[in-house]
PDB file of C-alpha atoms in Angstrom:
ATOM      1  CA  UNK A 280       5.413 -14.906 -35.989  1.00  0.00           C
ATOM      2  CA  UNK A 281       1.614 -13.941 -36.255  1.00  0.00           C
ATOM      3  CA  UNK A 282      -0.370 -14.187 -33.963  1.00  0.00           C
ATOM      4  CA  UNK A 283      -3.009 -17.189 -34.868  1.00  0.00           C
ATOM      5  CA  UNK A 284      -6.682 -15.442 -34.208  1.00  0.00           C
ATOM      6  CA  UNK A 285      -9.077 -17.742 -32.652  1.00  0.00           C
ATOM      7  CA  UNK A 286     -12.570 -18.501 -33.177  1.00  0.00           C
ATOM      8  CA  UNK A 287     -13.598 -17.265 -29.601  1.00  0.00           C
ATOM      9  CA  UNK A 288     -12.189 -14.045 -30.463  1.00  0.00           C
ATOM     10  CA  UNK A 289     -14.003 -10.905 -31.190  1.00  0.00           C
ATOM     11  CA  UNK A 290     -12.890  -7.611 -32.874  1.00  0.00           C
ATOM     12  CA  UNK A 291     -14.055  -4.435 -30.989  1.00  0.00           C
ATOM     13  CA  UNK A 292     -14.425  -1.391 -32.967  1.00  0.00           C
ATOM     14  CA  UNK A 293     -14.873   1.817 -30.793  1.00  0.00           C
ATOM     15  CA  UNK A 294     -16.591   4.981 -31.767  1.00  0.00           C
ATOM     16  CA  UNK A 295     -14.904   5.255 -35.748  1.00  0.00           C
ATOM     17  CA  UNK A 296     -17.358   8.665 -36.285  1.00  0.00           C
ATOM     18  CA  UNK A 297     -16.933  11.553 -38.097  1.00  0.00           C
ATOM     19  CA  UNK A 298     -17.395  14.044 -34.977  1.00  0.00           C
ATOM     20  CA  UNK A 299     -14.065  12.158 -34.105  1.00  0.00           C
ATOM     21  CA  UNK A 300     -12.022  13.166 -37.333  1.00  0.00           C
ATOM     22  CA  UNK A 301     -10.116  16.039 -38.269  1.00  0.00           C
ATOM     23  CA  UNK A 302     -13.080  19.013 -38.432  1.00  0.00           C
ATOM     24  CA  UNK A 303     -15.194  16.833 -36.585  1.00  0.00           C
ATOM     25  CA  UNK A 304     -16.949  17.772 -33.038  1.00  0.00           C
ATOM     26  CA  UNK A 305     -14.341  16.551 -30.755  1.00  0.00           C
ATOM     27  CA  UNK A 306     -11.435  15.603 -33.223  1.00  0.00           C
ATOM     28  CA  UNK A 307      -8.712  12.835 -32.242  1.00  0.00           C
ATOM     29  CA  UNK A 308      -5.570  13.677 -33.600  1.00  0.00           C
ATOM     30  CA  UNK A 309      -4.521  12.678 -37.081  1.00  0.00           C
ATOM     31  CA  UNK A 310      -8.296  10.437 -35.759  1.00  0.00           C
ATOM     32  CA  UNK A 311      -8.770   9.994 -40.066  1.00  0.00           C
ATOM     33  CA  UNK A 312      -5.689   8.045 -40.032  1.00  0.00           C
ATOM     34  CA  UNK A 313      -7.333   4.792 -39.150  1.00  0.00           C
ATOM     35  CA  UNK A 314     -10.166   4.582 -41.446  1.00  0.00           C
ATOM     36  CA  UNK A 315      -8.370   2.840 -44.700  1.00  0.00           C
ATOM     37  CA  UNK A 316      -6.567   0.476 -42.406  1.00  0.00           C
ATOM     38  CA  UNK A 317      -9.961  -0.706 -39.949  1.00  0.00           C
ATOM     39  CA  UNK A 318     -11.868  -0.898 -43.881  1.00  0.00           C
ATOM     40  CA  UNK A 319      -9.475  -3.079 -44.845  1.00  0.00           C
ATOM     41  CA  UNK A 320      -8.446  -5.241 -41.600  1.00  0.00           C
ATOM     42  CA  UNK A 321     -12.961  -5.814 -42.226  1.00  0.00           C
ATOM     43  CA  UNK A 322     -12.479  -6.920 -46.041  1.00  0.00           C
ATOM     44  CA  UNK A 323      -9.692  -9.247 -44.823  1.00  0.00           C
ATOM     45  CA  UNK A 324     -12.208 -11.115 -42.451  1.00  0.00           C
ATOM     46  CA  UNK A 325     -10.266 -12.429 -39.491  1.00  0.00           C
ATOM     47  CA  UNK A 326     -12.457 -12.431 -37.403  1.00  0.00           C
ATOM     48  CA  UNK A 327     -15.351 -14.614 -36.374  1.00  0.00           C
ATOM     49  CA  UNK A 328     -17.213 -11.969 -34.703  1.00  0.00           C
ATOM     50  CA  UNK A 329     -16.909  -8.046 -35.119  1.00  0.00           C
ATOM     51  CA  UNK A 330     -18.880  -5.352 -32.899  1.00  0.00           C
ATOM     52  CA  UNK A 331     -18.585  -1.613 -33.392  1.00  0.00           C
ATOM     53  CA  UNK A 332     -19.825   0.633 -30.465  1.00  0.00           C
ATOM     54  CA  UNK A 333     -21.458   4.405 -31.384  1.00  0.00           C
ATOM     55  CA  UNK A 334     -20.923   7.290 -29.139  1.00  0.00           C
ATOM     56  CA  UNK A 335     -25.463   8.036 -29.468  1.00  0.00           C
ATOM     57  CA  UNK A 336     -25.913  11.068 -27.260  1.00  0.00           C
ATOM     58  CA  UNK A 337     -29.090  13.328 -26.891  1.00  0.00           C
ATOM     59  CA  UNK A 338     -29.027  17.204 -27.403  1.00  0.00           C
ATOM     60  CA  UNK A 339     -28.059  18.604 -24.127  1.00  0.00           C
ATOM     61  CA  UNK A 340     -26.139  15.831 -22.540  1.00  0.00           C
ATOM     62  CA  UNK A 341     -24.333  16.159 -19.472  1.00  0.00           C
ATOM     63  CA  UNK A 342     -20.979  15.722 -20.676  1.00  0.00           C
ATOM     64  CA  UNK A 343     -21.323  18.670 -23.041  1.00  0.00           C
ATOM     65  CA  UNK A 344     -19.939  21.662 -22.118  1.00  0.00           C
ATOM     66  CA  UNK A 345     -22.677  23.765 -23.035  1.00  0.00           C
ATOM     67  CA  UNK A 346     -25.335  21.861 -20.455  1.00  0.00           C
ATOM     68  CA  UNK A 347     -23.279  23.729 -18.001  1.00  0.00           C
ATOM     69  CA  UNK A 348     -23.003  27.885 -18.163  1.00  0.00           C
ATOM     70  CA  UNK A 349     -19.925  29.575 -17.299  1.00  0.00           C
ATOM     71  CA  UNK A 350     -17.820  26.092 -18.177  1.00  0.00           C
ATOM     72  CA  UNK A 351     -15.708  25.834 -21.634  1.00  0.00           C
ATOM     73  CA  UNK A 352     -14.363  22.018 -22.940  1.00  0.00           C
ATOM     74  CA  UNK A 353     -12.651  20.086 -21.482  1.00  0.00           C
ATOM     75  CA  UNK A 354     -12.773  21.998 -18.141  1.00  0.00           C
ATOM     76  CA  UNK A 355     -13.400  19.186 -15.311  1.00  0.00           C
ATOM     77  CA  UNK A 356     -16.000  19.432 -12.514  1.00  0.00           C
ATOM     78  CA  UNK A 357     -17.263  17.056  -9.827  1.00  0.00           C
ATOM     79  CA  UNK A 358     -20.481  14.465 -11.098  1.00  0.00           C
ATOM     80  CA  UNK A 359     -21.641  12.355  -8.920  1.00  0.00           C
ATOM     81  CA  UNK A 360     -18.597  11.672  -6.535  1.00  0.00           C
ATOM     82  CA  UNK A 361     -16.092  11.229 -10.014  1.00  0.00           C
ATOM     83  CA  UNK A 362     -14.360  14.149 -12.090  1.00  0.00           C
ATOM     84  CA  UNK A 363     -15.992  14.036 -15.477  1.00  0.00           C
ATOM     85  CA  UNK A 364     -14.674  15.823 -18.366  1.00  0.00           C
ATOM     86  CA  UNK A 365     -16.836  18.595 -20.571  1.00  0.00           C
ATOM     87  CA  UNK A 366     -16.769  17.768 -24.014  1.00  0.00           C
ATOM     88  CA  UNK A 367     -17.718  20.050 -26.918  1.00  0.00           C
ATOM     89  CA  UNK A 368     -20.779  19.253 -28.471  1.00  0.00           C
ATOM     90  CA  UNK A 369     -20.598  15.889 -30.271  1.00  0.00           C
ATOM     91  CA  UNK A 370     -22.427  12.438 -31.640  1.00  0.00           C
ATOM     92  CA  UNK A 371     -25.691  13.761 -31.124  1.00  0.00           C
ATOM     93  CA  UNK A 372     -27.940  11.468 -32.323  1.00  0.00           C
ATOM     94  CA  UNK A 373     -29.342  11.150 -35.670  1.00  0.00           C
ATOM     95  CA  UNK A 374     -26.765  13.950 -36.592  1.00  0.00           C
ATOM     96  CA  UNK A 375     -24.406  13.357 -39.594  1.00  0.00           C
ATOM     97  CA  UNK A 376     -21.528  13.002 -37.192  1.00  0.00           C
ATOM     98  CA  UNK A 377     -22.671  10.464 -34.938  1.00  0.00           C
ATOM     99  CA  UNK A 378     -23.337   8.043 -37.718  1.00  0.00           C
ATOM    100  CA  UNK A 379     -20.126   5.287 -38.268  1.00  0.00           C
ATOM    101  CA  UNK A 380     -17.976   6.270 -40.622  1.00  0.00           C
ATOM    102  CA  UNK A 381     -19.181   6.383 -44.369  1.00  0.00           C
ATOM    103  CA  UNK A 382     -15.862   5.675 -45.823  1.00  0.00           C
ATOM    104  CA  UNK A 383     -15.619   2.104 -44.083  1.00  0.00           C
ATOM    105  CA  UNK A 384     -17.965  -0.566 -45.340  1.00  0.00           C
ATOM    106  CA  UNK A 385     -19.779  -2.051 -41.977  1.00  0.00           C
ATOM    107  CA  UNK A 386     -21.259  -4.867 -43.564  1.00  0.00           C
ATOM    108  CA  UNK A 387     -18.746  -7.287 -41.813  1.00  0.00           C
ATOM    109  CA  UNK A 388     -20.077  -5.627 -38.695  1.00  0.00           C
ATOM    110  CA  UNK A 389     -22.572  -8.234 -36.411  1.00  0.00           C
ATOM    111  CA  UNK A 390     -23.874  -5.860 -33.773  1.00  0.00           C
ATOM    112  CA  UNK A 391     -23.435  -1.756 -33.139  1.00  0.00           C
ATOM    113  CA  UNK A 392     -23.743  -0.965 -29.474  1.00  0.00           C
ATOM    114  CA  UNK A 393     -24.845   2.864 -28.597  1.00  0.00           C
ATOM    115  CA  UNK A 394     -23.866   4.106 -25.475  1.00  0.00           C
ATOM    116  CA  UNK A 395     -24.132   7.662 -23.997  1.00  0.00           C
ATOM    117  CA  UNK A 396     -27.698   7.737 -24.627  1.00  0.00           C
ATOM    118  CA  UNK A 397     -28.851   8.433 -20.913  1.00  0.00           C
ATOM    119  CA  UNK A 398     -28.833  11.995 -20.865  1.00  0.00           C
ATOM    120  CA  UNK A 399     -27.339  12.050 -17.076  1.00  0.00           C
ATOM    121  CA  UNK A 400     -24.651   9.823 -17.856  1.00  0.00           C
ATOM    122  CA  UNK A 401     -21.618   9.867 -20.071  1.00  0.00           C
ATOM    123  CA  UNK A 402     -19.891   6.506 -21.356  1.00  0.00           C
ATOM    124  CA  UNK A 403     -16.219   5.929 -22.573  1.00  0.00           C
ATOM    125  CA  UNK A 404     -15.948   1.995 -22.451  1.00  0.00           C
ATOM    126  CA  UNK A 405     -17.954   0.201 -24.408  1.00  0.00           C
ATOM    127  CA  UNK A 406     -18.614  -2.336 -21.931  1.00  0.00           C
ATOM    128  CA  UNK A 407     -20.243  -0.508 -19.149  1.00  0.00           C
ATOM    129  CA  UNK A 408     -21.339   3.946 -18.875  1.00  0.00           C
ATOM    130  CA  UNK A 409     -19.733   5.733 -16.595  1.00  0.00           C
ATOM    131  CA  UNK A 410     -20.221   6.711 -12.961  1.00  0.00           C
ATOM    132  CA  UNK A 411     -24.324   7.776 -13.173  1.00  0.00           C
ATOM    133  CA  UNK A 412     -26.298   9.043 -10.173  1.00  0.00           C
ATOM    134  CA  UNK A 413     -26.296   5.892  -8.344  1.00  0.00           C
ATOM    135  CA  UNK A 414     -22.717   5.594  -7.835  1.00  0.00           C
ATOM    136  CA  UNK A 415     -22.905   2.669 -10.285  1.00  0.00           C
ATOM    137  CA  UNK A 416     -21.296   2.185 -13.873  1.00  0.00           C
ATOM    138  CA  UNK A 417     -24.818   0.427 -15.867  1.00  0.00           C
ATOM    139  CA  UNK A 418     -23.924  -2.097 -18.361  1.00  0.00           C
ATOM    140  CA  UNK A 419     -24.511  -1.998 -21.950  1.00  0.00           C
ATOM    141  CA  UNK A 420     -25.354  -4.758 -24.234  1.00  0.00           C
ATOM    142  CA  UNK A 421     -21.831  -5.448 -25.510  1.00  0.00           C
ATOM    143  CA  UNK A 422     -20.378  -7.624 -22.400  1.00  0.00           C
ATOM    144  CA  UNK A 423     -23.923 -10.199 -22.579  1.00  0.00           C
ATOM    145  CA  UNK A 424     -23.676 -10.256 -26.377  1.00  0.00           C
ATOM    146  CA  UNK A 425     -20.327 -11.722 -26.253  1.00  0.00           C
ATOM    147  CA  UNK A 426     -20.868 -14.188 -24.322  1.00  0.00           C
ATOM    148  CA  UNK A 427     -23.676 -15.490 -26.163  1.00  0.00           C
ATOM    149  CA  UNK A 428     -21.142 -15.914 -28.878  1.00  0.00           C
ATOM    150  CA  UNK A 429     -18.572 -17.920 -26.843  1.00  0.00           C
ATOM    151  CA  UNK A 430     -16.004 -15.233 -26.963  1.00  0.00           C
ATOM    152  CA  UNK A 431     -13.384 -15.122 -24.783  1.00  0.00           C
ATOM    153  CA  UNK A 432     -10.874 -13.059 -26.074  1.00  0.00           C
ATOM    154  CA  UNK A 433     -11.007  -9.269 -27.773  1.00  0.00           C
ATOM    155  CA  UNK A 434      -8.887  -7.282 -30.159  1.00  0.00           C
ATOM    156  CA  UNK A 435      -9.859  -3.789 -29.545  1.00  0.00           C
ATOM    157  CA  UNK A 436      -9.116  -0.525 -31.796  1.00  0.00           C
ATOM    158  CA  UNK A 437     -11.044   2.667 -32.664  1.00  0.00           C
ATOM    159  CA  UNK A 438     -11.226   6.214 -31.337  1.00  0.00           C
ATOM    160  CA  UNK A 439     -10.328   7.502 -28.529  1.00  0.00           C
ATOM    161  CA  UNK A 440      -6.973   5.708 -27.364  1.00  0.00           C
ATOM    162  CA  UNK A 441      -6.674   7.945 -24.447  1.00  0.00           C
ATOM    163  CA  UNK A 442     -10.488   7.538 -23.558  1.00  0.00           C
ATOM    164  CA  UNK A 443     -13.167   5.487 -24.853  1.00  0.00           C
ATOM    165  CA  UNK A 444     -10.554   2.762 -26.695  1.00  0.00           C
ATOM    166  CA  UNK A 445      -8.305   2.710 -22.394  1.00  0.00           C
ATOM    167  CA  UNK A 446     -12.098   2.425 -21.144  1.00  0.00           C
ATOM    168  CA  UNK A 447     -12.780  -0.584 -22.992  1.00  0.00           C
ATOM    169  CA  UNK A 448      -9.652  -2.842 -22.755  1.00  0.00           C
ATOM    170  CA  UNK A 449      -9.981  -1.481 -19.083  1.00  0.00           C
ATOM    171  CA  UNK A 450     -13.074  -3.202 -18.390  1.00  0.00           C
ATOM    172  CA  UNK A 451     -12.538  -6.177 -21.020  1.00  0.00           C
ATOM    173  CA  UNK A 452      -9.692  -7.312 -18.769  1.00  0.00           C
ATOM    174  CA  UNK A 453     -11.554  -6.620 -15.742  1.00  0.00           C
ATOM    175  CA  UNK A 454     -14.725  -8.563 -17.120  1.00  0.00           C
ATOM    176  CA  UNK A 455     -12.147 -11.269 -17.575  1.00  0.00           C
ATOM    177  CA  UNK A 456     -11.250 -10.918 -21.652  1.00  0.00           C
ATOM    178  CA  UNK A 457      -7.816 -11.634 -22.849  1.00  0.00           C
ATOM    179  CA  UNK A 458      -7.267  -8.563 -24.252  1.00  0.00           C
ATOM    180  CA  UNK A 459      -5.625  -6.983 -27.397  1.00  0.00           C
ATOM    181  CA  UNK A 460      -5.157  -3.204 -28.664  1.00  0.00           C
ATOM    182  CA  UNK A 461      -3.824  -2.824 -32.633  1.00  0.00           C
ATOM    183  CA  UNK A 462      -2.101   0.306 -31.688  1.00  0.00           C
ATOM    184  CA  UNK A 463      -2.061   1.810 -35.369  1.00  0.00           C
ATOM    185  CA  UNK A 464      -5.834   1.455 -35.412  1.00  0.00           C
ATOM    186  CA  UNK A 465      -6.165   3.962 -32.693  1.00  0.00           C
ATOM    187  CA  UNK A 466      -5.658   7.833 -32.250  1.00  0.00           C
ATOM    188  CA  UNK A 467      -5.892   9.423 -29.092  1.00  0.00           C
ATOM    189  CA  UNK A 468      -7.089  13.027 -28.414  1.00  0.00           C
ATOM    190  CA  UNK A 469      -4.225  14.158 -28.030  1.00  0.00           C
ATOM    191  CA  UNK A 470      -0.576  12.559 -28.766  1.00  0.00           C
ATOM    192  CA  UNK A 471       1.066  13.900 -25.169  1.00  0.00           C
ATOM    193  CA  UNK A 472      -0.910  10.987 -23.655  1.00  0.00           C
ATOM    194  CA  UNK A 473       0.661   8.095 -25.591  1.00  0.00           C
ATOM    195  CA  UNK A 474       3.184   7.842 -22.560  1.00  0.00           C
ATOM    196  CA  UNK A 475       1.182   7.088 -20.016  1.00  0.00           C
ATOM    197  CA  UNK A 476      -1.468   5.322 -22.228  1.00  0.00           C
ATOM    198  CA  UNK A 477       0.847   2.873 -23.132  1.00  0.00           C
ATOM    199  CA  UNK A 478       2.036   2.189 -19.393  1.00  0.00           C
ATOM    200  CA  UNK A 479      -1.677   1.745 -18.766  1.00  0.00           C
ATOM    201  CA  UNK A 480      -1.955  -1.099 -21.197  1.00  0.00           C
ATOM    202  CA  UNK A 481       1.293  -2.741 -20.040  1.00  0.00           C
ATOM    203  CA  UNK A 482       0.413  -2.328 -16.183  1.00  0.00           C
ATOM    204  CA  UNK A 483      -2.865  -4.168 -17.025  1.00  0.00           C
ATOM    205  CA  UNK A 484      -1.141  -6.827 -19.097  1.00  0.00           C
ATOM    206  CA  UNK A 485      -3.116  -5.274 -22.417  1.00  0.00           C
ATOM    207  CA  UNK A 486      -0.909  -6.625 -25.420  1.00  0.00           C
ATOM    208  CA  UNK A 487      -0.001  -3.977 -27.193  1.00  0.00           C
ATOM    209  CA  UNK A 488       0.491  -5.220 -31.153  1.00  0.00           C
ATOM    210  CA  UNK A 489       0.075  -3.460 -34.990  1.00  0.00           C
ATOM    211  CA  UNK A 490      -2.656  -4.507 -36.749  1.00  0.00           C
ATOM    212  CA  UNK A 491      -0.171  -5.372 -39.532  1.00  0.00           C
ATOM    213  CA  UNK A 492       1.361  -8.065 -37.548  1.00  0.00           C
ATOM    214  CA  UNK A 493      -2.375 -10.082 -38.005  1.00  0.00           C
ATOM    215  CA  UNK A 494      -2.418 -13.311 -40.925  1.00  0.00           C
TER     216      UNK A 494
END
């Protein structure tokens, strides 16, 4: 039976950007696999309120590998009391591959939220950055917007499923969101973390459905 979709509920699309793709930046695996299937879950119009965040960093930032001499991607060092992840080069602002994907048609979109944009400070979830000088995780706009709506309940999908797509059903179910992932609208970095990925959505009581299984 499918799921009926209520009016309080919001689709969350994360970071669908070309740096992302296949010969992208800081390619997901098989990450082009989800852009006929988000355009078309938009044309179908479920939902009554759609936001799509945008990875928006400056030249330089913190989380790229190349702020930091002598380190390569994805090598890990300590920032700010939390292991943070170096990251090739990628969604630099106003750069071709930070913009949201041209092959999906973002009119039903309401709102984009940018995070990343603090130089000092990287950001997975969409809801809050991450760990930043302070010891604290800053908000963004997304978690005030939706309340202003009246939503209560999110279907989340989008790139990374290991990272950025975890970091936001993480903190919607912490911010008190009944929470959804469409699984087949998500690619992670890479497919050795599915395992554990999936356990992390089950042990936060996440439900885990195809985006196929929405009418």
């Amino acid at each position: 039976m499918s799921p009926a979709i209520s009016r309080r509920a919001a689709l969350i699309l994360v970071d669908v950007q070309p740096d992302f793709m296949p010969g992208g930046a800081l390619a997901c695996h098989e990450g082009d696999a989800i852009v006929p299937g988000i355009d078309q879950l938009l044309k179908r119009d479920f939902f009554e309120h759609v936001v799509a965040t945008q990875d928006w960093h400056p030249k330089g930032h913190v989380s790229f590998a190349t702020s930091h001499p002598g380190r390569a991607p994805f090598d890990r060092i300590p920032l700010y009391g939390h292991a943070q992840t170096l990251w090739p080069p990628h969604c630099v602002q106003e750069t071709p591959g930070a913009a949201l994907h041209p092959s999906i048609d973002w009119s039903p979109v309401d709102t984009v939220i940018r995070k990343g944009d603090d130089p000092r400070v990287d950001s997975y979830s969409g809801f809050r950055e991450n760990h930043g000088p302070h010891g604290k995780r800053p908000s963004t706009a997304l978690h005030s917007w939706l309340r202003e709506q009246g939503v209560d309940e999110v279907y989340v999908c989008g790139l990374a499923r290991d990272v950025c797509v975890l970091w936001t059903a993480q903190d919607a179910v912490e911010l008190g969101y009944r929470t959804h992932v469409l699984w087949d609208l998500t690619r992670p970095v890479s497919p050795e973390t599915d395992i554990p990925t999936r356990l992390r959505f089950e042990n936060l009581g996440v439900d885990v459905l195809d985006s196929t299984a929405l009418a």
